[in-house]
């Protein structure tokens, strides 16, 4: 390769590739409008209403989890407004990686993209363990066979085509929303405010019936409050497959977030309010992924038709998130690979324009991790990756507002950098909280993250692809600066 074919910028080397390289890496355009995007955002997250959030009651009590949820809701709402601006201005499949790449160079882009990838590769494994629990409750069959069937079926549907996958995902999500509504309606007659405060106060500083684990319990509950909203930030990954990103992305993100805020309030209030906070922290409830049916049994003193319905229909919420996050990890892997940050083989697309290697390889890794059966630890690993990416994406929003004030922004964040600044501060606190809850999970994730960064530093930063959409602006900007200086 000649020197003219290699460009160096910000500690990275760029290589030109042939036209066939990009032709082998094409996604289907115009597969989604804003309604499907909003449905995608809800699908990403809705499993967090079905299971996972209740672990927060065991470390923060209802009051601690409530305050943590309010803070994390603030973080996600502010972040969604910032991402709506970024995704409309930089509509590529790279999502957060593309935003950080433009703001902070190749290192910033890779650090953000890898953190997102860790989140999305691990989250389906955690959800698979919850699906296994629901299925075992219904059929007596659980464990690895359920995990395997889930990955085979839903990766297979994505391999068939994105348009079909998104429409099926939307239909599944509608059923999951009906299940949540049935759960809440069923809990309303059993609701008593006293049920929220049934956990006995500990000796922690500031402990009370409202905060039984003290003030530190609020912070410890952050990762589980995040589970109410985790992965909504994945909507921008569908930008290259969206009809009109400049308008559809903001509508889809904000519409999806509005629905998630409502779900979080209803489940957090009427779940413990109907069954009692103590019930949610019992050994049986903490060990069983099928949380909502068990809560109804506790509230009604046994099983009934409503319990059976919520068990069956509630399973669709887990499936919706599992199904949709497969889409997310495949697009993040695809974008990083297409640009040369990860092995280029991972971004090859099939005749149906689906990134088949990016679907299969993380899927195999996720299945192997699901075999641990430790949903709580997997949640914490996913949250660690997520919170790092949140901080970096919000920093990117602030940097781009300052560095590129004239960048075309079809949508502008209300409040500007003040909004993304609030999200940045809360994201940093959430990163720290992951160490408070589970040091082992945080250190494991940190180790994996370090290995990714070592790969980039030692190899892939010398082999980036100049023609990748997320990287093209760098070579254009360099050429413009050279012309201005000549």
Short mmCIF file of C-alpha atoms in Angstrom, two decimals:
data_model
loop_
_atom_site.label_atom_id
_atom_site.label_comp_id
_atom_site.label_asym_id
_atom_site.label_seq_id
_atom_site.Cartn_x
_atom_site.Cartn_y
_atom_site.Cartn_z
CA UNK A 1 0.00 0.00 0.00
CA UNK A 2 1.41 3.42 -1.01
CA UNK A 3 1.69 6.37 1.35
CA UNK A 4 -1.01 8.13 -0.69
CA UNK A 5 -3.44 5.34 0.21
CA UNK A 6 -2.78 5.63 3.92
CA UNK A 7 -3.98 8.60 5.93
CA UNK A 8 -3.03 9.26 9.51
CA UNK A 9 -5.20 11.29 11.82
CA UNK A 10 -5.54 11.49 15.59
CA UNK A 11 -3.39 8.42 16.24
CA UNK A 12 -5.07 6.18 13.62
CA UNK A 13 -4.16 5.03 10.12
CA UNK A 14 -6.75 4.91 7.37
CA UNK A 15 -6.77 2.49 4.46
CA UNK A 16 -8.70 2.87 1.22
CA UNK A 17 -10.76 -0.16 0.24
CA UNK A 18 -12.29 -1.20 -3.07
CA UNK A 19 -15.88 -0.54 -4.05
CA UNK A 20 -16.73 -4.19 -3.50
CA UNK A 21 -15.88 -3.82 0.20
CA UNK A 22 -18.76 -1.43 0.84
CA UNK A 23 -21.07 -3.31 -1.54
CA UNK A 24 -20.67 -6.39 0.64
CA UNK A 25 -21.70 -4.33 3.68
CA UNK A 26 -25.08 -2.81 2.82
CA UNK A 27 -28.14 -2.56 5.08
CA UNK A 28 -31.71 -2.31 3.81
CA UNK A 29 -32.82 1.32 3.55
CA UNK A 30 -36.23 2.64 4.57
CA UNK A 31 -37.28 -0.38 6.63
CA UNK A 32 -38.61 1.63 9.59
CA UNK A 33 -40.64 4.77 10.30
CA UNK A 34 -40.93 6.55 13.64
CA UNK A 35 -43.72 4.30 14.98
CA UNK A 36 -41.59 1.19 14.48
CA UNK A 37 -38.64 3.05 16.02
CA UNK A 38 -40.69 3.90 19.11
CA UNK A 39 -41.79 0.27 19.28
CA UNK A 40 -38.14 -0.77 18.97
CA UNK A 41 -37.23 1.50 21.87
CA UNK A 42 -39.99 0.03 24.05
CA UNK A 43 -39.06 -3.50 22.99
CA UNK A 44 -35.44 -2.95 24.02
CA UNK A 45 -36.49 -2.08 27.54
CA UNK A 46 -39.79 -3.73 28.40
CA UNK A 47 -38.15 -6.82 29.90
CA UNK A 48 -36.92 -4.50 32.66
CA UNK A 49 -40.54 -4.17 33.83
CA UNK A 50 -40.99 -7.94 33.85
CA UNK A 51 -37.90 -8.82 35.90
CA UNK A 52 -34.64 -7.41 37.19
CA UNK A 53 -35.77 -4.13 38.77
CA UNK A 54 -36.94 -5.90 41.94
CA UNK A 55 -33.34 -6.64 42.98
CA UNK A 56 -33.20 -2.93 43.81
CA UNK A 57 -35.68 -3.43 46.64
CA UNK A 58 -33.20 -5.73 48.31
CA UNK A 59 -30.45 -3.09 48.39
CA UNK A 60 -32.41 0.15 48.68
CA UNK A 61 -35.92 -0.64 49.87
CA UNK A 62 -38.89 0.91 48.12
CA UNK A 63 -37.90 4.48 48.99
CA UNK A 64 -34.31 3.96 47.87
CA UNK A 65 -35.40 2.35 44.60
CA UNK A 66 -37.98 5.11 44.06
CA UNK A 67 -35.40 7.89 44.42
CA UNK A 68 -32.91 5.96 42.30
CA UNK A 69 -35.57 5.49 39.61
CA UNK A 70 -36.44 9.18 39.62
CA UNK A 71 -32.76 10.07 39.20
CA UNK A 72 -32.20 7.51 36.47
CA UNK A 73 -35.41 8.59 34.74
CA UNK A 74 -33.99 12.12 34.73
CA UNK A 75 -30.72 10.84 33.29
CA UNK A 76 -32.40 8.84 30.53
CA UNK A 77 -34.85 11.59 29.61
CA UNK A 78 -32.04 14.14 29.31
CA UNK A 79 -29.93 11.63 27.39
CA UNK A 80 -32.75 10.81 24.98
CA UNK A 81 -33.16 14.49 24.12
CA UNK A 82 -29.42 14.72 23.43
CA UNK A 83 -29.40 11.50 21.39
CA UNK A 84 -32.37 12.74 19.36
CA UNK A 85 -30.21 15.66 18.24
CA UNK A 86 -27.12 13.55 17.57
CA UNK A 87 -28.94 10.80 15.68
CA UNK A 88 -30.72 13.29 13.43
CA UNK A 89 -27.44 15.11 12.68
CA UNK A 90 -25.25 11.98 12.30
CA UNK A 91 -27.58 9.19 11.05
CA UNK A 92 -25.34 6.11 10.74
CA UNK A 93 -25.53 2.54 12.00
CA UNK A 94 -22.71 3.35 14.44
CA UNK A 95 -25.03 5.18 16.83
CA UNK A 96 -23.12 6.22 19.94
CA UNK A 97 -19.80 5.16 18.43
CA UNK A 98 -20.39 7.51 15.48
CA UNK A 99 -21.26 10.44 17.77
CA UNK A 100 -18.17 9.95 19.94
CA UNK A 101 -15.97 9.32 16.89
CA UNK A 102 -16.90 12.69 15.48
CA UNK A 103 -16.49 14.49 18.77
CA UNK A 104 -13.45 12.78 20.28
CA UNK A 105 -11.63 10.96 17.51
CA UNK A 106 -11.00 7.23 16.94
CA UNK A 107 -10.12 6.47 20.56
CA UNK A 108 -13.29 8.12 21.85
CA UNK A 109 -15.35 6.36 19.19
CA UNK A 110 -13.93 2.95 19.97
CA UNK A 111 -14.26 3.38 23.74
CA UNK A 112 -17.91 4.32 23.33
CA UNK A 113 -18.76 1.69 20.75
CA UNK A 114 -17.11 -1.07 22.73
CA UNK A 115 -18.93 -0.10 25.93
CA UNK A 116 -22.22 -0.22 24.02
CA UNK A 117 -21.29 -3.57 22.52
CA UNK A 118 -20.55 -5.04 25.96
CA UNK A 119 -23.98 -3.84 27.13
CA UNK A 120 -25.83 -5.30 24.16
CA UNK A 121 -23.94 -8.58 24.00
CA UNK A 122 -24.52 -9.28 27.72
CA UNK A 123 -28.10 -8.01 28.16
CA UNK A 124 -29.68 -10.77 25.99
CA UNK A 125 -27.83 -13.37 28.08
CA UNK A 126 -29.36 -11.92 31.25
CA UNK A 127 -32.80 -11.80 29.64
CA UNK A 128 -32.43 -15.40 28.43
CA UNK A 129 -32.08 -16.54 32.05
CA UNK A 130 -35.33 -14.73 32.90
CA UNK A 131 -37.07 -16.29 29.89
CA UNK A 132 -35.87 -19.68 31.08
CA UNK A 133 -37.44 -19.02 34.48
CA UNK A 134 -40.81 -18.03 33.02
CA UNK A 135 -40.85 -21.02 30.67
CA UNK A 136 -39.90 -23.40 33.48
CA UNK A 137 -42.75 -22.03 35.60
CA UNK A 138 -45.17 -22.75 32.77
CA UNK A 139 -43.84 -26.03 31.39
CA UNK A 140 -41.30 -27.45 33.82
CA UNK A 141 -38.62 -27.14 31.13
CA UNK A 142 -35.89 -24.55 31.61
CA UNK A 143 -32.14 -24.05 31.53
CA UNK A 144 -29.81 -24.34 28.57
CA UNK A 145 -32.31 -25.83 26.14
CA UNK A 146 -34.56 -22.76 26.48
CA UNK A 147 -31.60 -20.40 26.05
CA UNK A 148 -30.48 -22.26 22.93
CA UNK A 149 -33.94 -22.25 21.37
CA UNK A 150 -34.27 -18.51 22.03
CA UNK A 151 -30.99 -17.69 20.32
CA UNK A 152 -31.63 -20.02 17.38
CA UNK A 153 -35.14 -18.71 16.69
CA UNK A 154 -34.60 -15.00 17.14
CA UNK A 155 -31.18 -14.74 15.58
CA UNK A 156 -32.68 -16.74 12.71
CA UNK A 157 -35.53 -14.25 12.24
CA UNK A 158 -33.03 -11.38 12.11
CA UNK A 159 -31.02 -13.28 9.53
CA UNK A 160 -34.17 -13.48 7.39
CA UNK A 161 -34.56 -9.69 7.15
CA UNK A 162 -34.77 -6.47 9.16
CA UNK A 163 -38.19 -5.36 7.91
CA UNK A 164 -39.83 -8.61 8.91
CA UNK A 165 -37.96 -8.66 12.22
CA UNK A 166 -39.01 -5.13 13.21
CA UNK A 167 -42.67 -5.77 12.40
CA UNK A 168 -42.76 -9.02 14.37
CA UNK A 169 -40.93 -7.29 17.21
CA UNK A 170 -43.57 -4.55 17.25
CA UNK A 171 -46.39 -7.12 17.46
CA UNK A 172 -44.69 -8.95 20.34
CA UNK A 173 -44.18 -5.66 22.15
CA UNK A 174 -47.90 -4.83 21.91
CA UNK A 175 -48.72 -8.15 23.62
CA UNK A 176 -46.12 -7.39 26.32
CA UNK A 177 -47.71 -4.00 26.98
CA UNK A 178 -51.11 -5.72 27.39
CA UNK A 179 -49.53 -8.07 29.95
CA UNK A 180 -48.13 -5.13 31.94
CA UNK A 181 -51.51 -3.43 31.86
CA UNK A 182 -53.18 -6.62 33.13
CA UNK A 183 -50.63 -6.88 35.95
CA UNK A 184 -51.18 -3.28 37.06
CA UNK A 185 -54.98 -3.51 36.83
CA UNK A 186 -54.87 -6.75 38.81
CA UNK A 187 -52.75 -5.14 41.53
CA UNK A 188 -54.86 -2.00 41.97
CA UNK A 189 -57.53 -3.69 44.19
CA UNK A 190 -54.75 -5.15 46.37
CA UNK A 191 -52.80 -1.91 46.69
CA UNK A 192 -52.04 -0.58 50.17
CA UNK A 193 -49.52 2.20 50.76
CA UNK A 194 -48.25 0.40 53.87
CA UNK A 195 -47.09 -2.50 51.68
CA UNK A 196 -44.40 -0.25 50.23
CA UNK A 197 -42.62 0.09 53.57
CA UNK A 198 -42.63 -3.44 54.97
CA UNK A 199 -38.83 -3.92 54.97
CA UNK A 200 -37.36 -3.42 58.44
CA UNK A 201 -34.78 -0.59 58.74
CA UNK A 202 -31.15 -1.66 59.10
CA UNK A 203 -28.43 0.07 61.09
CA UNK A 204 -27.18 1.99 58.04
CA UNK A 205 -26.79 5.75 58.20
CA UNK A 206 -30.11 7.47 57.57
CA UNK A 207 -32.12 4.23 57.75
CA UNK A 208 -35.89 4.50 58.15
CA UNK A 209 -39.02 2.70 57.01
CA UNK A 210 -38.79 4.75 53.79
CA UNK A 211 -35.05 4.09 53.37
CA UNK A 212 -34.47 0.80 55.21
CA UNK A 213 -30.91 0.51 53.89
CA UNK A 214 -30.06 4.14 54.51
CA UNK A 215 -28.91 6.80 52.09
CA UNK A 216 -26.31 4.51 50.51
CA UNK A 217 -29.19 2.24 49.48
CA UNK A 218 -30.30 4.88 46.97
CA UNK A 219 -26.95 4.69 45.22
CA UNK A 220 -26.86 0.90 45.42
CA UNK A 221 -30.26 0.77 43.69
CA UNK A 222 -29.04 2.74 40.64
CA UNK A 223 -28.15 -0.31 38.48
CA UNK A 224 -31.58 -1.85 39.05
CA UNK A 225 -33.41 1.42 38.45
CA UNK A 226 -31.51 1.59 35.18
CA UNK A 227 -33.13 -1.73 34.20
CA UNK A 228 -36.42 0.17 33.74
CA UNK A 229 -34.80 2.10 30.85
CA UNK A 230 -31.70 0.18 29.78
CA UNK A 231 -31.14 0.05 25.98
CA UNK A 232 -33.51 2.84 24.82
CA UNK A 233 -30.30 4.47 23.59
CA UNK A 234 -30.05 1.71 20.97
CA UNK A 235 -32.69 3.28 18.71
CA UNK A 236 -30.09 5.36 16.76
CA UNK A 237 -28.46 2.10 15.64
CA UNK A 238 -31.35 1.75 13.17
CA UNK A 239 -30.56 5.11 11.51
CA UNK A 240 -29.36 3.66 8.19
CA UNK A 241 -32.51 1.55 7.93
CA UNK A 242 -34.88 4.43 8.72
CA UNK A 243 -36.99 6.26 6.14
CA UNK A 244 -36.19 9.79 7.31
CA UNK A 245 -33.70 9.88 10.21
CA UNK A 246 -33.90 13.65 10.60
CA UNK A 247 -37.52 13.45 11.78
CA UNK A 248 -38.14 9.77 12.57
CA UNK A 249 -35.25 9.41 15.03
CA UNK A 250 -36.31 12.21 17.42
CA UNK A 251 -39.97 11.10 17.30
CA UNK A 252 -39.12 7.45 17.87
CA UNK A 253 -36.71 8.12 20.75
CA UNK A 254 -38.93 10.57 22.60
CA UNK A 255 -42.13 8.56 22.01
CA UNK A 256 -40.51 5.38 23.27
CA UNK A 257 -39.09 7.12 26.35
CA UNK A 258 -42.46 8.62 27.27
CA UNK A 259 -44.03 5.15 27.30
CA UNK A 260 -41.18 3.71 29.39
CA UNK A 261 -41.53 6.43 32.02
CA UNK A 262 -45.20 5.53 32.42
CA UNK A 263 -44.48 1.81 32.70
CA UNK A 264 -41.78 2.37 35.34
CA UNK A 265 -44.10 4.43 37.54
CA UNK A 266 -46.95 1.91 37.34
CA UNK A 267 -44.86 -1.21 37.98
CA UNK A 268 -42.82 0.32 40.80
CA UNK A 269 -45.92 1.63 42.54
CA UNK A 270 -48.44 -1.17 42.13
CA UNK A 271 -46.06 -4.15 42.21
CA UNK A 272 -44.71 -3.70 45.76
CA UNK A 273 -47.89 -1.84 46.74
CA UNK A 274 -49.97 -4.91 45.97
CA UNK A 275 -47.69 -7.76 47.03
CA UNK A 276 -45.54 -5.97 49.61
CA UNK A 277 -41.88 -4.97 49.40
CA UNK A 278 -40.85 -7.86 51.66
CA UNK A 279 -42.31 -10.35 49.20
CA UNK A 280 -40.10 -8.98 46.42
CA UNK A 281 -37.00 -9.47 48.56
CA UNK A 282 -37.80 -13.03 49.61
CA UNK A 283 -35.39 -15.76 48.60
CA UNK A 284 -38.05 -17.28 46.35
CA UNK A 285 -38.72 -14.02 44.50
CA UNK A 286 -35.03 -13.12 44.13
CA UNK A 287 -34.24 -16.58 42.76
CA UNK A 288 -37.24 -16.74 40.40
CA UNK A 289 -37.13 -14.75 37.14
CA UNK A 290 -40.95 -14.92 36.83
CA UNK A 291 -41.46 -11.98 39.18
CA UNK A 292 -44.81 -10.54 38.07
CA UNK A 293 -46.81 -13.82 38.34
CA UNK A 294 -45.29 -14.55 41.74
CA UNK A 295 -46.20 -11.06 42.92
CA UNK A 296 -49.80 -11.62 41.84
CA UNK A 297 -49.87 -14.95 43.67
CA UNK A 298 -48.60 -13.21 46.80
CA UNK A 299 -51.23 -10.49 46.50
CA UNK A 300 -54.14 -12.89 45.86
CA UNK A 301 -52.98 -15.71 48.11
CA UNK A 302 -52.53 -18.21 45.28
CA UNK A 303 -52.82 -18.77 41.57
CA UNK A 304 -55.72 -17.70 39.38
CA UNK A 305 -56.52 -16.97 35.74
CA UNK A 306 -54.86 -13.57 35.93
CA UNK A 307 -51.62 -15.11 37.20
CA UNK A 308 -51.62 -17.58 34.31
CA UNK A 309 -52.33 -14.85 31.75
CA UNK A 310 -49.58 -12.56 33.06
CA UNK A 311 -47.16 -15.47 33.13
CA UNK A 312 -47.85 -16.33 29.50
CA UNK A 313 -48.25 -12.80 28.16
CA UNK A 314 -45.51 -11.42 30.41
CA UNK A 315 -43.08 -13.80 28.79
CA UNK A 316 -43.54 -11.79 25.59
CA UNK A 317 -41.99 -8.75 27.29
CA UNK A 318 -38.80 -10.68 27.89
CA UNK A 319 -38.91 -12.05 24.35
CA UNK A 320 -39.44 -8.55 22.93
CA UNK A 321 -36.33 -7.22 24.65
CA UNK A 322 -34.28 -10.29 23.84
CA UNK A 323 -35.35 -10.08 20.20
CA UNK A 324 -34.71 -6.35 19.85
CA UNK A 325 -31.33 -6.24 21.60
CA UNK A 326 -30.11 -8.88 19.16
CA UNK A 327 -30.79 -6.23 16.51
CA UNK A 328 -28.82 -3.69 18.55
CA UNK A 329 -25.71 -5.79 19.13
CA UNK A 330 -25.61 -6.81 15.48
CA UNK A 331 -25.72 -3.19 14.24
CA UNK A 332 -23.08 -2.00 16.71
CA UNK A 333 -20.82 -4.91 15.78
CA UNK A 334 -21.51 -4.27 12.09
CA UNK A 335 -20.59 -0.58 12.29
CA UNK A 336 -17.39 -1.10 14.30
CA UNK A 337 -16.33 -3.91 11.97
CA UNK A 338 -17.17 -2.04 8.75
CA UNK A 339 -14.92 0.81 9.89
CA UNK A 340 -12.09 -1.59 10.82
CA UNK A 341 -12.25 -1.25 14.60
CA UNK A 342 -13.23 -4.92 14.91
CA UNK A 343 -12.31 -7.73 12.46
CA UNK A 344 -13.80 -6.80 9.08
CA UNK A 345 -15.32 -10.23 8.55
CA UNK A 346 -17.97 -9.38 11.14
CA UNK A 347 -19.58 -6.72 8.90
CA UNK A 348 -20.26 -8.82 5.80
CA UNK A 349 -23.96 -8.77 4.90
CA UNK A 350 -26.04 -11.45 3.22
CA UNK A 351 -28.16 -11.25 0.09
CA UNK A 352 -31.03 -10.09 2.32
CA UNK A 353 -28.81 -7.23 3.57
CA UNK A 354 -28.46 -8.54 7.11
CA UNK A 355 -25.08 -8.60 8.90
CA UNK A 356 -25.03 -12.35 9.45
CA UNK A 357 -21.65 -12.64 11.14
CA UNK A 358 -22.49 -9.74 13.46
CA UNK A 359 -25.64 -11.61 14.44
CA UNK A 360 -24.11 -15.04 14.99
CA UNK A 361 -20.78 -14.37 16.76
CA UNK A 362 -22.12 -12.21 19.66
CA UNK A 363 -25.07 -14.61 19.84
CA UNK A 364 -22.77 -17.56 20.52
CA UNK A 365 -20.94 -15.57 23.21
CA UNK A 366 -24.25 -14.52 24.80
CA UNK A 367 -25.53 -18.11 24.86
CA UNK A 368 -22.37 -19.32 26.63
CA UNK A 369 -22.74 -16.57 29.24
CA UNK A 370 -26.42 -17.40 29.76
CA UNK A 371 -25.37 -20.89 30.80
CA UNK A 372 -24.14 -19.38 34.08
CA UNK A 373 -27.80 -18.77 34.94
CA UNK A 374 -26.74 -15.73 37.00
CA UNK A 375 -29.13 -13.05 35.74
CA UNK A 376 -28.29 -10.53 38.47
CA UNK A 377 -24.56 -10.57 37.74
CA UNK A 378 -25.17 -10.37 34.00
CA UNK A 379 -27.42 -7.34 34.58
CA UNK A 380 -24.62 -5.60 36.46
CA UNK A 381 -22.11 -6.37 33.72
CA UNK A 382 -24.47 -4.95 31.09
CA UNK A 383 -25.17 -1.86 33.21
CA UNK A 384 -21.45 -1.20 33.67
CA UNK A 385 -20.91 -1.10 29.91
CA UNK A 386 -24.05 0.99 29.43
CA UNK A 387 -23.18 3.67 31.97
CA UNK A 388 -19.68 4.16 30.54
CA UNK A 389 -21.22 4.68 27.11
CA UNK A 390 -23.77 7.14 28.50
CA UNK A 391 -21.06 9.34 29.98
CA UNK A 392 -19.07 9.29 26.74
CA UNK A 393 -22.11 10.00 24.54
CA UNK A 394 -23.18 12.96 26.66
CA UNK A 395 -19.62 14.30 26.62
CA UNK A 396 -19.77 13.96 22.83
CA UNK A 397 -22.94 16.07 22.70
CA UNK A 398 -21.26 18.82 24.71
CA UNK A 399 -18.06 18.72 22.65
CA UNK A 400 -19.91 18.85 19.31
CA UNK A 401 -22.06 21.77 20.44
CA UNK A 402 -18.87 23.69 21.20
CA UNK A 403 -16.64 22.48 18.36
CA UNK A 404 -19.21 22.32 15.54
CA UNK A 405 -21.87 24.93 16.28
CA UNK A 406 -22.75 25.10 12.56
CA UNK A 407 -23.36 21.36 12.17
CA UNK A 408 -26.79 20.88 10.62
CA UNK A 409 -29.09 19.79 13.45
CA UNK A 410 -32.65 19.00 12.26
CA UNK A 411 -33.58 18.57 15.94
CA UNK A 412 -32.03 20.51 18.82
CA UNK A 413 -31.94 19.32 22.43
CA UNK A 414 -34.13 21.42 24.77
CA UNK A 415 -31.76 23.09 27.20
CA UNK A 416 -28.72 22.32 25.07
CA UNK A 417 -25.54 21.30 26.90
CA UNK A 418 -27.19 21.89 30.29
CA UNK A 419 -29.48 18.93 29.53
CA UNK A 420 -26.67 16.63 28.41
CA UNK A 421 -24.56 17.90 31.33
CA UNK A 422 -27.16 16.65 33.83
CA UNK A 423 -27.18 13.26 32.11
CA UNK A 424 -23.36 13.18 32.15
CA UNK A 425 -23.13 13.77 35.91
CA UNK A 426 -25.77 11.13 36.67
CA UNK A 427 -24.09 8.65 34.32
CA UNK A 428 -20.77 9.04 36.16
CA UNK A 429 -22.55 8.41 39.47
CA UNK A 430 -24.16 5.32 37.93
CA UNK A 431 -20.77 3.97 36.85
CA UNK A 432 -19.54 4.28 40.44
CA UNK A 433 -22.72 2.62 41.72
CA UNK A 434 -21.93 -0.56 39.79
CA UNK A 435 -18.87 -1.04 42.01
CA UNK A 436 -20.99 -0.55 45.14
CA UNK A 437 -23.46 -3.26 44.12
CA UNK A 438 -21.17 -5.89 42.59
CA UNK A 439 -17.41 -5.29 42.57
CA UNK A 440 -16.76 -8.65 40.90
CA UNK A 441 -19.07 -7.93 37.96
CA UNK A 442 -17.63 -4.43 37.53
CA UNK A 443 -14.03 -5.72 37.57
CA UNK A 444 -14.85 -8.50 35.10
CA UNK A 445 -16.34 -5.96 32.72
CA UNK A 446 -13.43 -3.59 33.22
CA UNK A 447 -11.04 -6.41 32.33
CA UNK A 448 -12.94 -7.24 29.12
CA UNK A 449 -13.06 -3.55 28.27
CA UNK A 450 -9.28 -3.29 28.74
CA UNK A 451 -8.75 -6.21 26.34
CA UNK A 452 -10.83 -4.47 23.68
CA UNK A 453 -8.82 -1.27 24.12
CA UNK A 454 -5.55 -3.20 23.90
CA UNK A 455 -6.69 -4.75 20.60
CA UNK A 456 -7.47 -1.30 19.24
CA UNK A 457 -4.24 0.27 20.47
CA UNK A 458 -1.99 -2.53 19.23
CA UNK A 459 -3.70 -3.42 15.96
CA UNK A 460 -6.99 -2.11 14.63
CA UNK A 461 -6.28 1.64 14.90
CA UNK A 462 -3.66 1.08 12.18
CA UNK A 463 -6.23 -0.47 9.83
CA UNK A 464 -9.32 1.75 9.84
CA UNK A 465 -11.45 2.06 6.71
CA UNK A 466 -11.56 5.54 5.20
CA UNK A 467 -14.80 4.90 3.26
CA UNK A 468 -16.88 3.86 6.29
CA UNK A 469 -19.67 6.43 6.83
CA UNK A 470 -18.56 7.13 10.40
CA UNK A 471 -14.98 7.78 9.21
CA UNK A 472 -15.49 9.61 5.90
CA UNK A 473 -15.87 12.98 7.56
CA UNK A 474 -12.36 12.65 9.03
CA UNK A 475 -10.71 12.32 5.65
CA UNK A 476 -12.89 15.10 4.21
CA UNK A 477 -12.02 17.36 7.12
CA UNK A 478 -8.31 16.60 6.66
CA UNK A 479 -8.49 17.36 2.94
CA UNK A 480 -10.29 20.66 3.63
CA UNK A 481 -7.69 21.68 6.20
CA UNK A 482 -4.89 20.85 3.75
CA UNK A 483 -6.55 22.95 1.05
CA UNK A 484 -7.02 25.85 3.48
CA UNK A 485 -3.34 25.67 4.42
CA UNK A 486 -2.05 25.53 0.84
#
